[in-house]
XYZ file of C-alpha atoms in Angstrom:
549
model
C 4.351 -62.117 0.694
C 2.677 -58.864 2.126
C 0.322 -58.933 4.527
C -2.754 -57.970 2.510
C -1.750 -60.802 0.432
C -1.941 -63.280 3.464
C -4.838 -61.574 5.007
C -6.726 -62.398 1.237
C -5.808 -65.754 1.648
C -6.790 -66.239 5.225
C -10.418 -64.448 4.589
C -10.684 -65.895 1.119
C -10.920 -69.523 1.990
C -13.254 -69.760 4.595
C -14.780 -66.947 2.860
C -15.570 -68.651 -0.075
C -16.758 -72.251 2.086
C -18.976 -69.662 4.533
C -20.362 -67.960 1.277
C -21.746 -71.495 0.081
C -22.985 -72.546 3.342
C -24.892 -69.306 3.777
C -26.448 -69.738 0.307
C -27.821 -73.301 1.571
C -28.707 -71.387 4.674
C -30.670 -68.961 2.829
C -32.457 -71.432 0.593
C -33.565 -73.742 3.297
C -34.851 -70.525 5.038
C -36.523 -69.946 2.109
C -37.965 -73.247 1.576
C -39.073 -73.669 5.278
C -40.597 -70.208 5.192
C -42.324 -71.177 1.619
C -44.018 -74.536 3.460
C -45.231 -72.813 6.095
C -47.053 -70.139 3.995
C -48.097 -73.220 2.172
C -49.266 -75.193 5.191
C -51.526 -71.826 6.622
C -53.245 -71.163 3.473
C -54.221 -74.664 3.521
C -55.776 -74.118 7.098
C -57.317 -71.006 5.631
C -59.168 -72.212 3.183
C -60.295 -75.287 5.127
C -61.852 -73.166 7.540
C -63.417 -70.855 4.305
C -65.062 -74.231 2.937
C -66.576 -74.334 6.414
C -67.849 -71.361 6.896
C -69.881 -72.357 3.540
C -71.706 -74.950 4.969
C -73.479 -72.953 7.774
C -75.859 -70.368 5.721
C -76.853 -73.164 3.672
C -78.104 -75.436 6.838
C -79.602 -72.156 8.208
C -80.875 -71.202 4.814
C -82.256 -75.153 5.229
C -83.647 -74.389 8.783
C -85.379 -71.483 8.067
C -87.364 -73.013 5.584
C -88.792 -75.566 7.394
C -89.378 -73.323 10.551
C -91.714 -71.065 7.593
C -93.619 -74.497 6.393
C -94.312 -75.508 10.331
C -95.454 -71.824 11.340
C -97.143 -71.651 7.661
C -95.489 -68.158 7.812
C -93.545 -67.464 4.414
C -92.153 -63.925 5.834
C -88.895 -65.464 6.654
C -88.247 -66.639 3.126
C -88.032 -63.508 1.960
C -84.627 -62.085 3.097
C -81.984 -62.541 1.146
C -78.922 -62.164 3.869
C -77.865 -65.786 3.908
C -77.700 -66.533 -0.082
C -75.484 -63.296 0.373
C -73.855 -64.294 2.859
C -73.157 -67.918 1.070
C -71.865 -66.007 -2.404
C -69.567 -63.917 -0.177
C -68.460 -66.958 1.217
C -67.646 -68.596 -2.391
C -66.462 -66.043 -3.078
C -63.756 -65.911 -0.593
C -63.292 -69.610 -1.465
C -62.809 -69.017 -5.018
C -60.281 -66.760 -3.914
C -58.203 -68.633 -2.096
C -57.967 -71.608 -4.415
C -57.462 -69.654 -7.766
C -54.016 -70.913 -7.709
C -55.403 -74.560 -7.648
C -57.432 -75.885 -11.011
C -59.121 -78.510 -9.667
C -60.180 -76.793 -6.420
C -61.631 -74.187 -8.495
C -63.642 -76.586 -10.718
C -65.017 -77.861 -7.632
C -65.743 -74.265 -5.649
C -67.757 -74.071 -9.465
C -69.541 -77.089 -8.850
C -70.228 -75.779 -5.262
C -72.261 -72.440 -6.472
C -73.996 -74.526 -8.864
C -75.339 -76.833 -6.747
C -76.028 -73.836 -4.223
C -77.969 -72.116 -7.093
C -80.125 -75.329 -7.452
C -80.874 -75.331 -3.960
C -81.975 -71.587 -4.130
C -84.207 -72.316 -7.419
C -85.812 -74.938 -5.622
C -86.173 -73.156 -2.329
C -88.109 -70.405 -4.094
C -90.693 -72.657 -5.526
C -91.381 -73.443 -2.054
C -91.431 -70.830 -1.167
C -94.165 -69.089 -4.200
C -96.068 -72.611 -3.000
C -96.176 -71.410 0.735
C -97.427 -67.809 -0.250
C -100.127 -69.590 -2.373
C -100.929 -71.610 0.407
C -100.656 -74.938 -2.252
C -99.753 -77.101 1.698
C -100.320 -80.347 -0.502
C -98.211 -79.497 -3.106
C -95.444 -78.430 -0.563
C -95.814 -81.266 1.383
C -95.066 -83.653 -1.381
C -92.311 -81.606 -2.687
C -90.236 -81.799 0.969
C -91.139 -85.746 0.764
C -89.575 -85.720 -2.875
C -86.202 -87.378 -2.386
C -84.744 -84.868 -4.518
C -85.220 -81.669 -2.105
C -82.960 -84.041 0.452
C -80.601 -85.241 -2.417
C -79.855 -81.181 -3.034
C -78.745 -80.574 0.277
C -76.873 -83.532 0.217
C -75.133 -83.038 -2.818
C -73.838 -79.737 -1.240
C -73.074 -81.011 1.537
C -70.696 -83.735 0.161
C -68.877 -81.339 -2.075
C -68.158 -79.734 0.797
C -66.570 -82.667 2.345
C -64.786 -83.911 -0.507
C -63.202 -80.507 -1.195
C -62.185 -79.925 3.339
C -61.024 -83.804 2.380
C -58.383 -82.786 -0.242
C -57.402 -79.779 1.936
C -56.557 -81.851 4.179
C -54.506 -84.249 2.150
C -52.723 -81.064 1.126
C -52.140 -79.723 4.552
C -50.369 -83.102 5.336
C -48.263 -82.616 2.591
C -47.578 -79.599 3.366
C -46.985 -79.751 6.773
C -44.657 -82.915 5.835
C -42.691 -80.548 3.288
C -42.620 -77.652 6.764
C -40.990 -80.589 8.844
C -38.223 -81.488 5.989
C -37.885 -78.190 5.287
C -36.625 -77.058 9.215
C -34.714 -79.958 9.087
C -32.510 -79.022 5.950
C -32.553 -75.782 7.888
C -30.865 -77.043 10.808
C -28.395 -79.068 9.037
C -27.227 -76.628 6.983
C -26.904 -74.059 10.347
C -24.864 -76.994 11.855
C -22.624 -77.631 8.889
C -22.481 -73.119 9.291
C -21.485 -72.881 12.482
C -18.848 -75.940 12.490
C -17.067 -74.783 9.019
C -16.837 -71.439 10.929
C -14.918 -72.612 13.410
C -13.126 -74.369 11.298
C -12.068 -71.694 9.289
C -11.247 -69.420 12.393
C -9.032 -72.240 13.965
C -7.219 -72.823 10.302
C -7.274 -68.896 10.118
C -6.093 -68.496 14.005
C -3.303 -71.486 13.324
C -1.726 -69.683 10.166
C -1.686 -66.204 12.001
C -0.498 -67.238 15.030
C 3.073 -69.010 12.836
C 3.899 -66.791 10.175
C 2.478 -63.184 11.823
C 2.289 -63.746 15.881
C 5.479 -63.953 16.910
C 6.814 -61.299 14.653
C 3.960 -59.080 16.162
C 5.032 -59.797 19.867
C 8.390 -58.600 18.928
C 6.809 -55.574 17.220
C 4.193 -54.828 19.651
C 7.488 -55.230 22.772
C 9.254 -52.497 20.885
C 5.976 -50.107 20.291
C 5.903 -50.435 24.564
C 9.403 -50.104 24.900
C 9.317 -46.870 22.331
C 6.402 -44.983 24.508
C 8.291 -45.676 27.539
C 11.669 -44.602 26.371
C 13.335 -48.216 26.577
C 15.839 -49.619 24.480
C 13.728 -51.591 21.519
C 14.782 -55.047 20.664
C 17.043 -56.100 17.158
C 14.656 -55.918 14.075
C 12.581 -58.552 12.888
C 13.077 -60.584 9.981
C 10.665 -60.730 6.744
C 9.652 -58.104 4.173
C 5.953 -57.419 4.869
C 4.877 -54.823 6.741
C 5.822 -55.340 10.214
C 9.606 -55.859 9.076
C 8.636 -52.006 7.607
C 6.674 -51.040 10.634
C 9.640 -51.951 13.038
C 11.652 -50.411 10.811
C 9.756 -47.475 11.283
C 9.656 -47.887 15.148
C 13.349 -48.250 15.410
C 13.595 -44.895 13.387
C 11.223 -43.329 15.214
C 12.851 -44.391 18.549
C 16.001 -42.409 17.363
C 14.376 -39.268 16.291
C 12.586 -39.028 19.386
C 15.990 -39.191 21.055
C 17.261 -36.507 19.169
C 13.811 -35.051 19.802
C 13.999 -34.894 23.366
C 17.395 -33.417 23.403
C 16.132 -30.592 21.190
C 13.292 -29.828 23.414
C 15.528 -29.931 26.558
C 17.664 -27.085 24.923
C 14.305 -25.165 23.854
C 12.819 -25.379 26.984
C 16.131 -23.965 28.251
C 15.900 -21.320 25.897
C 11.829 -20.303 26.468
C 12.565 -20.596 30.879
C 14.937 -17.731 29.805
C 12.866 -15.612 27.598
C 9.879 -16.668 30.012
C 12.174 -14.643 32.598
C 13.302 -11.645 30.479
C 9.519 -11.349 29.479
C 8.302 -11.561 33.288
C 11.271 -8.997 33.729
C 10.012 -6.489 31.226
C 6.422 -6.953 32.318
C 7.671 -5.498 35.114
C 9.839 -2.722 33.858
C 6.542 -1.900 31.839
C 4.162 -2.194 34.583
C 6.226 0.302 36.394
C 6.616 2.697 33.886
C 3.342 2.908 33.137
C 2.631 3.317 37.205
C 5.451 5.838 36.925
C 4.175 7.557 34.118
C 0.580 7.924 35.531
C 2.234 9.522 38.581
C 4.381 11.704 36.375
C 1.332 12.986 34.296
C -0.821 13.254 38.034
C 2.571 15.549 39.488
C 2.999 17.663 36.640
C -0.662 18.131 35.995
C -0.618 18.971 39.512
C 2.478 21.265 39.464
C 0.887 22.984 36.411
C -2.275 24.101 38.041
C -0.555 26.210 40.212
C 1.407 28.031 37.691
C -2.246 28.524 35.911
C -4.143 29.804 38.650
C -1.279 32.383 39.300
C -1.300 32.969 35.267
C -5.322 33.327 35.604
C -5.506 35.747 38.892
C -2.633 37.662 37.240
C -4.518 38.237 34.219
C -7.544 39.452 36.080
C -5.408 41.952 37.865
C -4.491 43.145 34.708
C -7.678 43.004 33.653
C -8.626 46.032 36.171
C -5.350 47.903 36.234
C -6.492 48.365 32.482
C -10.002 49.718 33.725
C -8.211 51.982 36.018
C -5.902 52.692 33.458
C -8.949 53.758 31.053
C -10.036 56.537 34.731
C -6.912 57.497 34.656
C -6.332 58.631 31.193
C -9.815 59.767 31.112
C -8.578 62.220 34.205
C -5.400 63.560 33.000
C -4.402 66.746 31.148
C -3.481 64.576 27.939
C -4.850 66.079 24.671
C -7.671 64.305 23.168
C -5.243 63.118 20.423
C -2.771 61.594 22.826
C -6.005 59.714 24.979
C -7.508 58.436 22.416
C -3.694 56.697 20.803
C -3.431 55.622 24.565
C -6.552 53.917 24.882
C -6.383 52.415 21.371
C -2.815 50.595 22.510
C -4.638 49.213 25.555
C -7.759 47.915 24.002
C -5.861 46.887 20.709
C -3.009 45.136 22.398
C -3.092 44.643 26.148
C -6.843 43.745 26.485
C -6.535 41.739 23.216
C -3.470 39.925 24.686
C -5.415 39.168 28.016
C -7.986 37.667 26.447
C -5.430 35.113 24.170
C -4.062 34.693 28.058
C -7.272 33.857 29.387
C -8.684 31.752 26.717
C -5.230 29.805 26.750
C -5.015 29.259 30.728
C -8.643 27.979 30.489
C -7.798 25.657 27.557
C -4.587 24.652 29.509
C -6.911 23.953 32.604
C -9.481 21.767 30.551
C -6.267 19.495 29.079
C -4.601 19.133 32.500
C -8.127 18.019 33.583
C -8.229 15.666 31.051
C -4.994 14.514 31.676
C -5.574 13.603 35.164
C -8.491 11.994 34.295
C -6.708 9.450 32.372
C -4.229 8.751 34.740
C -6.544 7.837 37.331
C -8.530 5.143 35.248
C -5.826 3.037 35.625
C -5.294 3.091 39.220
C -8.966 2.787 39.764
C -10.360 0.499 42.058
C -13.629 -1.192 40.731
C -16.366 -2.807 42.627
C -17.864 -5.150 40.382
C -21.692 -6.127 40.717
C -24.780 -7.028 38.941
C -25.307 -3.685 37.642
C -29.320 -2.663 36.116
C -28.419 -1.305 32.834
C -31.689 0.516 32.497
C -31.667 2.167 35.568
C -28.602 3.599 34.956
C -29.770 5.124 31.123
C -32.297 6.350 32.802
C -30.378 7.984 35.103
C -28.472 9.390 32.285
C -31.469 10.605 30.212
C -32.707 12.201 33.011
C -29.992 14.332 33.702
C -29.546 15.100 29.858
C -33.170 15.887 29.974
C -32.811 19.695 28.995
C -30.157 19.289 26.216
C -32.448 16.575 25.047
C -35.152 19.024 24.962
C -33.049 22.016 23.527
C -31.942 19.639 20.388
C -35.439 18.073 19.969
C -34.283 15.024 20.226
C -36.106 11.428 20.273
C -33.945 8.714 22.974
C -35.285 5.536 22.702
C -34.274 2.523 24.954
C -34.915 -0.962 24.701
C -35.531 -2.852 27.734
C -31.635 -3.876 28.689
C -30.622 -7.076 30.332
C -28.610 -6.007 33.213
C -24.544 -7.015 33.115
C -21.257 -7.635 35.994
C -19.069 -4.150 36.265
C -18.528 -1.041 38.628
C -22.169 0.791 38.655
C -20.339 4.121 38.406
C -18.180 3.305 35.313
C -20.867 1.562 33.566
C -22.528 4.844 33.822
C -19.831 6.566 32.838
C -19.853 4.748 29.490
C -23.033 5.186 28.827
C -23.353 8.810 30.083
C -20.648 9.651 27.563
C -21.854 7.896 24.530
C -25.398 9.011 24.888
C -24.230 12.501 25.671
C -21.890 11.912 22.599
C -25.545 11.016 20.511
C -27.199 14.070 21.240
C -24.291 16.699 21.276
C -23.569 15.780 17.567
C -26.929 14.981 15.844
C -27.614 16.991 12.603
C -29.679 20.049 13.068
C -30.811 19.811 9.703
C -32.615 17.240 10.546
C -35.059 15.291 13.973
C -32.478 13.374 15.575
C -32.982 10.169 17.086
C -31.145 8.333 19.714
C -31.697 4.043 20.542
C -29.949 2.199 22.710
C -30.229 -1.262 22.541
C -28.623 -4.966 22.709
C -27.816 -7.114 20.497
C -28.392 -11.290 20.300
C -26.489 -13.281 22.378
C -23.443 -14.318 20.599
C -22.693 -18.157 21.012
C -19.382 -17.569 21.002
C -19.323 -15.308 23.589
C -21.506 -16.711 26.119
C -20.293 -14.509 29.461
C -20.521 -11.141 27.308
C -23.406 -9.044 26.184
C -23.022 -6.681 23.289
C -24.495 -3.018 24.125
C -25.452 -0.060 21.644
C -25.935 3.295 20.766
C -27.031 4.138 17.367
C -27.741 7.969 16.141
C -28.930 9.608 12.583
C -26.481 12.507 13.399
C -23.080 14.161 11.225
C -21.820 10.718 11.078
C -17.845 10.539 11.239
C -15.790 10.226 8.257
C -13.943 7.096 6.979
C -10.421 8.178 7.316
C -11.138 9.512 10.828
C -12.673 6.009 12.156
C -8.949 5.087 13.252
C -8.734 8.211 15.792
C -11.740 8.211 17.663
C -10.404 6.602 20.638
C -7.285 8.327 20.809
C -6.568 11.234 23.418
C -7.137 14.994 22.225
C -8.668 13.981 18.693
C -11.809 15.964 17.921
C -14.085 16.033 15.414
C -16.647 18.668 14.744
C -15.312 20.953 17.375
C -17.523 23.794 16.564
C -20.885 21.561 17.398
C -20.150 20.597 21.169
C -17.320 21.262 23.774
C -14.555 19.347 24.696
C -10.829 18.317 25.346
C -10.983 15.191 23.259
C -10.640 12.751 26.072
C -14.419 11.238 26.932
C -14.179 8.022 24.036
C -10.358 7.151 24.871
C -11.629 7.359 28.863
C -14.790 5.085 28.578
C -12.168 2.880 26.312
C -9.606 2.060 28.721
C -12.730 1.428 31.448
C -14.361 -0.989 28.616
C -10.790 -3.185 28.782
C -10.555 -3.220 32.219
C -13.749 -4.766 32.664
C -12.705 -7.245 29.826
C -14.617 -6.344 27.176
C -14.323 -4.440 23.308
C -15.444 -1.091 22.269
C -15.951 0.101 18.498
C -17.583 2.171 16.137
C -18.950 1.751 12.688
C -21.138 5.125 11.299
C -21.541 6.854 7.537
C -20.646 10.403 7.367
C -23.839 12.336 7.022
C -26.125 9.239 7.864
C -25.188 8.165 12.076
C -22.891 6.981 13.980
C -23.516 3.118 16.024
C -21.363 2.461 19.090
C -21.343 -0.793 20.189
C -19.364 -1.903 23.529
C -19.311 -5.232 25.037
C -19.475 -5.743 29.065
C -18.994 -8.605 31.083
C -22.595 -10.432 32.668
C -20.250 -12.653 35.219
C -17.399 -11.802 37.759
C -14.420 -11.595 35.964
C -11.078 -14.384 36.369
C -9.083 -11.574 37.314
C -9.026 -9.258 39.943
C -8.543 -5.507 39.281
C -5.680 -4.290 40.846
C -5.677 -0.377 41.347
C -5.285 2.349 43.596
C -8.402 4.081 44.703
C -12.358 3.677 43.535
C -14.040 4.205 40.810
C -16.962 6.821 43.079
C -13.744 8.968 43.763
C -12.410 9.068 40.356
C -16.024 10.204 39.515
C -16.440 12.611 42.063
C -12.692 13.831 41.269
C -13.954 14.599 37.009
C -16.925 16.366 38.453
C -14.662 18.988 40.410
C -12.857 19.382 37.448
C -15.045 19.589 35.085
């Protein structure tokens, strides 16, 4: 037999005995819980009947204080026959569900009507001042018999209240002892049913679960499990599954012993060419520093040649102008030196100066990554300030509008974080559209939840806008677009780019040619994990782009 099976059997039983007592439970609660709503509307309605009986006798005194004080005044309020309907009325409420309680509430307001028909004639007597006739009326035995007769209604109904309160009361008792019975009989056929339940389990499922439970231990600890246990249910199938389990995790272990083998060695190789690639690129960077280097010179020498040249034509030009040459003969002279020598100077010129500017920009980027930063709290505002400022007259020559939102301050170098934004503001204004009044914001974003320790930065512009097929480039090396608006080598986004990821954080662009461009770059507002490793500040690395550029 399956477990389930069993386990229906074992809850079933007692289920169904529990079930039964639970349902006598229930209905003695009931009944007890009936009585005693019983038993307090009794008391209720005992004390209503009573609280009858007191306007009446006041209604009573008052009268007679009016006859002995010959003052009728009194008699005229009406509060306590109010205040005896209300009463009945309360009465006849509470006793609507009993017949002959309600007959005699009836009986009650009649007689209390009586009483206040009478009571009026005394009343009309008093005002009349008719003493003799009022005096005889009190001695009439019937103005005592009316009070009376209210009176002992009263009684006789309090009298059957009571009689029904003992009942009831009787019927609360009986009740909460059925109650307690049946919570005795409860509690001992539970017990009964968990010791008959206990008793089966512990036989037939027990021992068969010690063995199980042994091997389960023996499994998570790598031990030898015990011989299978008998039965088809589902322990037989869980050990089953235990003892299969305990082999594939041998075979398991043996396969991770080799893998781990295998990732130690290509956890090795990869630490190996982490290094090989760590010192190319240091090798590189000092290959692209010594040749930009070794270049210069052969420029300068290219450049200061060229200007000699540049005046050995103008004394070239005296000299002609001096000799004994024909005018034909001067003027093919001087048409070969302006047409070809000065023309090829200034392709010489233009070409050492453009050579200069990418061996500048070349340097550049081979110092970024051996600078060393000094991270702080930087104040983001003060430093766009310190940028608008100094763009203050282009600003002013392209008409521009820069707007900046008040900027929470974030964790970097001072001088690169200017740096960044020095280039994409300058970036802004140089290529707005003239066509149009160009406007510059920079801004923050939200605080992203999922990126508590950064804070996103932009700066958006209504300017050319940069195409969709040229999004890709824009932070490669010595890729322009729009050369003929502003002046360049190409190498300002890929620069601020490579200082973005070494303080951690993302750079990217997203614009509509012809609408604006947004550049938005995330920076660090806590000391980074890591430290930077590199080989000389980030101050000198500025001070070294200002000499060259």
């Amino acid at each position: 037999m399956k477990l389930f099976r069993k386990g229906l059997l074992l809850v079933a039983i007692p289920g169904i005995f529990e079930l039964g007592l639970l349902g006598i439970l229930y209905k003695s609660q009931e009944n007890a819980t009936q009585a005693e709503v019983w038993a307090l509307h009794t008391k209720d309605v005992i004390i209503q009947a009573a609280e009858v009986r007191e306007p009446v006798l006041l209604q009573s005194a008052r009268l007679r204080a009016a006859i002995i004080l010959n003052d009728p005044a009194g008699l005229e309020k009406n509060d306590l026959w109010d205040s005896i309907e209300k009463e009945l009325g309360e009465l006849r409420g509470l006793v609507g569900d009993n017949v002959e309680q309600l007959r005699r509430v009836a009986q009650i307001g009649t007689s209390v009507q009586e009483y206040r028909q009478w009571t009026d004639i005394q009343t009309e007597l008093l005002k009349n001042n008719k003493r003799d006739e009022l005096v005889a009326a009190l001695r009439d035995p019937n103005a005592l018999r009316l009070i009376q007769v209210i009176q002992r209604q009263l009684v006789d109904f309090i009298k059957i209240e009571e009689n029904l309160d003992q009942q009831r009361l009787k019927a609360v008792s009986e009740a909460r002892l059925m109650q307690n019975i049946a919570l005795v009989i409860a509690l001992l056929g539970a017990v009964l049913a968990a010791a008959l339940a206990a008793r089966i389990f512990s036989r037939d499922v027990g021992g068969r679960l010690a063995v199980l439970t042994g091997n389960a231990h023996k499994l998570t600890e790598g031990g030898v499990l015990a011989q299978r246990v008998g039965g088809n249910d589902e322990i037989t199938e869980l050990d089953k599954v235990l003892h299969e389990s305990s082999a594939r995790l041998r075979q398991a272990e043996e396969a991770a012993r080799v893998y781990r083998e295998e990732l130690e060695h290509h956890a090795r190789e990869l630490t190996t060419v982490n290094e090989d690639l760590q010192r190319q690129t240091q090798d590189n960077e000092m290959f692209i520093y010594s040749v930009s280097h070794d270049l210069r010179s052969p420029l300068v020498n290219l450049q200061g040649f060229s200007k000699e040249l540049h005046h050995s034509v103008g004394e070239l030009h005296e000299t002609i102008d001096a000799s004994d040459l024909n005018d034909k003969d001067k003027q093919r002279i001087r048409d070969i030196i302006e047409d070809d020598v000065e023309v090829s100077l200034r392709f010489i010129r233009t070409a050492v100066t453009r050579s200069a500017a990418i061996i500048d920009a070349m340097l550049r980027l081979s110092r970024v990554g051996r600078v060393e930063y000094q991270s702080q709290e930087t104040n983001v505002n003060e430093v766009v300030a310190r940028v608008i400022d100094a763009m203050s007259n282009t600003i002013r020559e392209r008409q521009a509008l820069v707007v900046s939102q008040p900027l929470p301050p974030c964790y970097g170098d001072p001088t690169a974080i200017e740096q960044i934004f020095g280039n994409l503001i300058g970036n802004a204004v140089n290529y707005l559209d003239p066509k149009r009044a160009g406007t510059v914001e920079i801004g923050v974003l939200p605080p992203d939840p999922g990126q508590p320790a950064f804070r996103t930065y932009f700066v958006r512009d209504n300017g050319l806008g940069i195409p969709a097929d040229y999004l890709g480039k824009m932070f490669s090396a010595f890729h322009r677009l729009h050369a003929d608006v502003a002046q360049g080598e190409g190498v300002g986004l890929a620069l601020i780019k490579r200082i973005v990821l070494r303080h951690g954080g993302k750079i990217w662009v997203e614009s509509t040619e012809g609408v604006g461009t947004t550049f938005y770059t995330s920076l660090p507002v806590q000391p980074a994990q890591q430290p930077q490793q590199a080989l000389q500040p980030a101050t000198q690395l500025a001070q070294g782009e200002k000499a060259h550029g």
